[in-house]
C-alpha cells in the first residue's frame, strides 16, 4: 500500500508544476523528460544542473528531502545528494 502522506505531497508537487506551466513557466523536467532524471549518477548530475531556474525548485526539493528513497532528481538534488550519508564516524582530533 502506498504511503498516503507521500501520495498527497506528490500530488501537490505535480499540481504546482501544472500551475506553473499554465503561467508559461514549464519545469525543466517537463521540458526535457529524457534528460536523465532517474538514470545513473552521472546522468542525474547533468539533469540536476537544469533545475536552476525552475519555478517549483523549492517545493520539489522539499518533496525530495521528505522522501529520500524516491528515485531521481528532486529540486536539483540527485539520489546521492538526498540520501543520508552512512559510514564510520569521524574521530575527534586531539592537539599534539
Short mmCIF file of N, CA and C in Angstrom, two decimals:
data_model
loop_
_atom_site.label_atom_id
_atom_site.label_comp_id
_atom_site.label_asym_id
_atom_site.label_seq_id
_atom_site.Cartn_x
_atom_site.Cartn_y
_atom_site.Cartn_z
N UNK A 1 0.85 -1.19 0.00
CA UNK A 1 0.00 0.00 0.00
C UNK A 1 0.89 1.25 0.00
N UNK A 2 0.57 2.18 -0.84
CA UNK A 2 1.36 3.41 -0.94
C UNK A 2 1.14 4.28 0.29
N UNK A 3 2.15 5.02 0.65
CA UNK A 3 2.08 5.93 1.78
C UNK A 3 1.18 7.11 1.41
N UNK A 4 0.13 7.32 2.19
CA UNK A 4 -0.84 8.38 1.91
C UNK A 4 -0.17 9.75 1.95
N UNK A 5 0.72 9.97 2.92
CA UNK A 5 1.42 11.26 3.00
C UNK A 5 2.25 11.53 1.76
N UNK A 6 2.93 10.50 1.29
CA UNK A 6 3.75 10.64 0.08
C UNK A 6 2.86 10.95 -1.11
N UNK A 7 1.78 10.22 -1.24
CA UNK A 7 0.87 10.44 -2.37
C UNK A 7 0.31 11.86 -2.38
N UNK A 8 -0.06 12.35 -1.20
CA UNK A 8 -0.62 13.70 -1.11
C UNK A 8 0.43 14.74 -1.45
N UNK A 9 1.64 14.56 -0.94
CA UNK A 9 2.70 15.53 -1.20
C UNK A 9 3.10 15.49 -2.68
N UNK A 10 3.13 14.30 -3.26
CA UNK A 10 3.46 14.18 -4.69
C UNK A 10 2.38 14.85 -5.54
N UNK A 11 1.12 14.64 -5.19
CA UNK A 11 0.01 15.25 -5.93
C UNK A 11 0.10 16.78 -5.85
N UNK A 12 0.47 17.29 -4.68
CA UNK A 12 0.63 18.74 -4.51
C UNK A 12 1.76 19.26 -5.40
N UNK A 13 2.89 18.55 -5.41
CA UNK A 13 4.01 18.96 -6.26
C UNK A 13 3.61 18.96 -7.73
N UNK A 14 2.94 17.91 -8.18
CA UNK A 14 2.51 17.84 -9.57
C UNK A 14 1.52 18.95 -9.90
N UNK A 15 0.64 19.28 -8.97
CA UNK A 15 -0.31 20.38 -9.19
C UNK A 15 0.42 21.70 -9.33
N UNK A 16 1.47 21.90 -8.53
CA UNK A 16 2.28 23.11 -8.66
C UNK A 16 2.96 23.19 -10.02
N UNK A 17 3.47 22.06 -10.49
CA UNK A 17 4.12 22.04 -11.80
C UNK A 17 3.12 22.39 -12.90
N UNK A 18 1.91 21.86 -12.80
CA UNK A 18 0.87 22.17 -13.79
C UNK A 18 0.49 23.64 -13.72
N UNK A 19 0.37 24.18 -12.51
CA UNK A 19 0.01 25.60 -12.36
C UNK A 19 1.09 26.50 -12.96
N UNK A 20 2.35 26.19 -12.70
CA UNK A 20 3.44 26.99 -13.28
C UNK A 20 3.41 26.89 -14.80
N UNK A 21 3.17 25.69 -15.32
CA UNK A 21 3.11 25.52 -16.78
C UNK A 21 1.97 26.34 -17.37
N UNK A 22 0.87 26.43 -16.65
CA UNK A 22 -0.27 27.23 -17.10
C UNK A 22 0.06 28.72 -17.18
N UNK A 23 1.08 29.13 -16.44
CA UNK A 23 1.54 30.52 -16.48
C UNK A 23 2.71 30.70 -17.44
N UNK A 24 3.02 29.64 -18.19
CA UNK A 24 4.09 29.72 -19.17
C UNK A 24 5.48 29.43 -18.63
N UNK A 25 5.57 28.95 -17.41
CA UNK A 25 6.85 28.61 -16.81
C UNK A 25 6.93 27.09 -16.62
N UNK A 26 7.36 26.41 -17.65
CA UNK A 26 7.40 24.95 -17.62
C UNK A 26 8.68 24.48 -16.95
N UNK A 27 8.55 23.52 -16.07
CA UNK A 27 9.69 22.97 -15.35
C UNK A 27 10.62 22.24 -16.31
N UNK A 28 11.92 22.27 -16.05
CA UNK A 28 12.87 21.58 -16.92
C UNK A 28 12.58 20.09 -17.08
N UNK A 29 12.08 19.44 -16.03
CA UNK A 29 11.80 18.01 -16.13
C UNK A 29 10.66 17.73 -17.09
N UNK A 30 9.76 18.70 -17.28
CA UNK A 30 8.69 18.55 -18.26
C UNK A 30 9.17 18.94 -19.66
N UNK A 31 10.10 19.89 -19.71
CA UNK A 31 10.63 20.35 -20.99
C UNK A 31 11.56 19.32 -21.62
N UNK A 32 12.39 18.71 -20.78
CA UNK A 32 13.35 17.70 -21.25
C UNK A 32 13.15 16.41 -20.47
N UNK A 33 12.07 15.65 -20.77
CA UNK A 33 11.78 14.45 -19.99
C UNK A 33 12.84 13.35 -20.11
N UNK A 34 13.64 13.38 -21.15
CA UNK A 34 14.65 12.35 -21.34
C UNK A 34 16.04 12.79 -20.90
N UNK A 35 16.13 13.78 -20.03
CA UNK A 35 17.42 14.34 -19.63
C UNK A 35 18.18 13.49 -18.61
N UNK A 36 17.62 12.40 -18.15
CA UNK A 36 18.33 11.54 -17.21
C UNK A 36 17.91 11.74 -15.76
N UNK A 37 16.71 12.20 -15.55
CA UNK A 37 16.21 12.49 -14.20
C UNK A 37 16.27 11.28 -13.27
N UNK A 38 16.11 10.09 -13.82
CA UNK A 38 16.12 8.88 -12.98
C UNK A 38 17.18 7.87 -13.43
N UNK A 39 18.12 8.31 -14.24
CA UNK A 39 19.16 7.42 -14.75
C UNK A 39 20.28 7.24 -13.72
N UNK A 40 21.45 6.88 -14.19
CA UNK A 40 22.60 6.67 -13.29
C UNK A 40 23.07 8.00 -12.70
N UNK A 41 24.04 7.91 -11.80
CA UNK A 41 24.51 9.08 -11.07
C UNK A 41 24.99 10.21 -11.97
N UNK A 42 25.75 9.89 -12.99
CA UNK A 42 26.29 10.93 -13.88
C UNK A 42 25.17 11.64 -14.64
N UNK A 43 24.21 10.88 -15.14
CA UNK A 43 23.08 11.49 -15.85
C UNK A 43 22.24 12.34 -14.91
N UNK A 44 22.06 11.87 -13.67
CA UNK A 44 21.30 12.65 -12.70
C UNK A 44 22.01 13.97 -12.39
N UNK A 45 23.31 13.94 -12.28
CA UNK A 45 24.06 15.18 -12.03
C UNK A 45 23.83 16.19 -13.15
N UNK A 46 23.86 15.70 -14.39
CA UNK A 46 23.63 16.59 -15.53
C UNK A 46 22.20 17.13 -15.51
N UNK A 47 21.24 16.26 -15.21
CA UNK A 47 19.84 16.68 -15.16
C UNK A 47 19.62 17.69 -14.04
N UNK A 48 20.23 17.46 -12.89
CA UNK A 48 20.09 18.37 -11.75
C UNK A 48 20.57 19.77 -12.10
N UNK A 49 21.54 19.85 -12.98
CA UNK A 49 22.05 21.14 -13.41
C UNK A 49 21.03 21.96 -14.19
N UNK A 50 19.99 21.31 -14.68
CA UNK A 50 18.93 22.01 -15.44
C UNK A 50 17.89 22.64 -14.52
N UNK A 51 17.91 22.32 -13.25
CA UNK A 51 16.87 22.75 -12.31
C UNK A 51 16.99 24.20 -11.85
N UNK A 52 18.12 24.82 -12.08
CA UNK A 52 18.40 26.13 -11.51
C UNK A 52 17.30 27.17 -11.63
N UNK A 53 16.67 27.32 -12.76
CA UNK A 53 15.64 28.34 -12.93
C UNK A 53 14.23 27.83 -12.79
N UNK A 54 14.07 26.64 -12.28
CA UNK A 54 12.74 26.04 -12.19
C UNK A 54 11.88 26.77 -11.15
N UNK A 55 10.65 27.13 -11.50
CA UNK A 55 9.78 27.82 -10.56
C UNK A 55 9.35 26.93 -9.39
N UNK A 56 9.42 25.64 -9.54
CA UNK A 56 8.99 24.71 -8.50
C UNK A 56 10.17 24.14 -7.71
N UNK A 57 11.34 24.75 -7.84
CA UNK A 57 12.56 24.22 -7.21
C UNK A 57 12.38 23.98 -5.71
N UNK A 58 11.86 24.94 -4.99
CA UNK A 58 11.73 24.81 -3.54
C UNK A 58 10.77 23.69 -3.16
N UNK A 59 9.62 23.63 -3.79
CA UNK A 59 8.64 22.58 -3.49
C UNK A 59 9.18 21.21 -3.86
N UNK A 60 9.85 21.14 -4.98
CA UNK A 60 10.42 19.88 -5.45
C UNK A 60 11.52 19.41 -4.50
N UNK A 61 12.35 20.33 -4.05
CA UNK A 61 13.43 19.98 -3.11
C UNK A 61 12.85 19.50 -1.78
N UNK A 62 11.78 20.14 -1.33
CA UNK A 62 11.13 19.72 -0.08
C UNK A 62 10.58 18.31 -0.21
N UNK A 63 9.98 18.00 -1.36
CA UNK A 63 9.46 16.66 -1.58
C UNK A 63 10.61 15.65 -1.55
N UNK A 64 11.69 15.94 -2.25
CA UNK A 64 12.84 15.03 -2.28
C UNK A 64 13.46 14.82 -0.91
N UNK A 65 13.49 15.88 -0.10
CA UNK A 65 14.04 15.76 1.25
C UNK A 65 13.13 14.92 2.14
N UNK A 66 11.83 15.05 1.94
CA UNK A 66 10.87 14.29 2.75
C UNK A 66 10.88 12.81 2.38
N UNK A 67 11.21 12.50 1.15
CA UNK A 67 11.19 11.12 0.65
C UNK A 67 12.53 10.79 -0.01
N UNK A 68 13.59 10.67 0.77
CA UNK A 68 14.93 10.46 0.19
C UNK A 68 15.11 9.15 -0.56
N UNK A 69 14.22 8.19 -0.35
CA UNK A 69 14.33 6.92 -1.07
C UNK A 69 13.68 6.97 -2.45
N UNK A 70 13.03 8.08 -2.77
CA UNK A 70 12.42 8.26 -4.10
C UNK A 70 13.54 8.34 -5.14
N UNK A 71 13.41 7.62 -6.21
CA UNK A 71 14.44 7.58 -7.24
C UNK A 71 14.38 8.82 -8.11
N UNK A 72 15.55 9.41 -8.38
CA UNK A 72 15.63 10.50 -9.33
C UNK A 72 16.04 11.82 -8.73
N UNK A 73 16.01 12.84 -9.59
CA UNK A 73 16.39 14.19 -9.21
C UNK A 73 15.15 14.91 -8.69
N UNK A 74 15.29 15.55 -7.55
CA UNK A 74 14.23 16.37 -6.97
C UNK A 74 14.86 17.65 -6.46
N UNK A 75 14.43 18.78 -6.99
CA UNK A 75 14.94 20.07 -6.53
C UNK A 75 16.43 20.24 -6.72
N UNK A 76 16.94 19.81 -7.85
CA UNK A 76 18.36 19.91 -8.21
C UNK A 76 19.25 19.03 -7.33
N UNK A 77 18.68 18.04 -6.67
CA UNK A 77 19.46 17.14 -5.83
C UNK A 77 19.26 15.71 -6.32
N UNK A 78 20.37 15.01 -6.53
CA UNK A 78 20.34 13.63 -7.03
C UNK A 78 20.02 12.65 -5.90
N UNK A 79 19.86 11.39 -6.28
CA UNK A 79 19.67 10.33 -5.28
C UNK A 79 20.75 10.41 -4.21
N UNK A 80 21.99 10.49 -4.65
CA UNK A 80 23.11 10.51 -3.70
C UNK A 80 23.09 11.74 -2.81
N UNK A 81 22.69 12.88 -3.36
CA UNK A 81 22.62 14.11 -2.57
C UNK A 81 21.58 14.02 -1.46
N UNK A 82 20.47 13.33 -1.76
CA UNK A 82 19.34 13.30 -0.84
C UNK A 82 19.41 12.19 0.20
N UNK A 83 20.16 11.17 -0.06
CA UNK A 83 20.21 10.05 0.88
C UNK A 83 21.17 10.34 2.02
N UNK A 84 20.79 9.91 3.22
CA UNK A 84 21.68 10.13 4.37
C UNK A 84 23.03 9.46 4.16
N UNK A 85 24.05 10.14 4.57
CA UNK A 85 25.40 9.59 4.48
C UNK A 85 25.59 8.58 5.59
N UNK A 86 26.17 7.46 5.25
CA UNK A 86 26.48 6.45 6.26
C UNK A 86 27.96 6.14 6.20
N UNK A 87 28.45 5.63 7.25
CA UNK A 87 29.87 5.29 7.28
C UNK A 87 30.41 5.43 8.68
N UNK A 88 31.68 5.38 8.76
CA UNK A 88 32.33 5.48 10.06
C UNK A 88 32.30 6.91 10.56
N UNK A 89 32.07 7.07 11.85
CA UNK A 89 32.09 8.43 12.39
C UNK A 89 33.51 8.98 12.40
N UNK A 90 33.60 10.28 12.25
CA UNK A 90 34.93 10.90 12.28
C UNK A 90 35.46 10.89 13.70
N UNK A 91 36.74 10.65 13.81
CA UNK A 91 37.39 10.68 15.11
C UNK A 91 37.73 12.12 15.48
N UNK A 92 37.60 12.42 16.74
CA UNK A 92 37.99 13.75 17.19
C UNK A 92 39.50 13.86 17.14
N UNK A 93 39.96 14.95 16.60
CA UNK A 93 41.40 15.17 16.56
C UNK A 93 41.85 15.79 17.87
N UNK A 94 42.95 15.32 18.35
CA UNK A 94 43.48 15.89 19.59
C UNK A 94 44.73 16.71 19.27
N UNK A 95 44.91 17.74 20.02
CA UNK A 95 46.08 18.59 19.80
C UNK A 95 47.31 17.86 20.30
N UNK A 96 48.38 17.97 19.55
CA UNK A 96 49.62 17.28 19.92
C UNK A 96 50.45 18.11 20.86
#
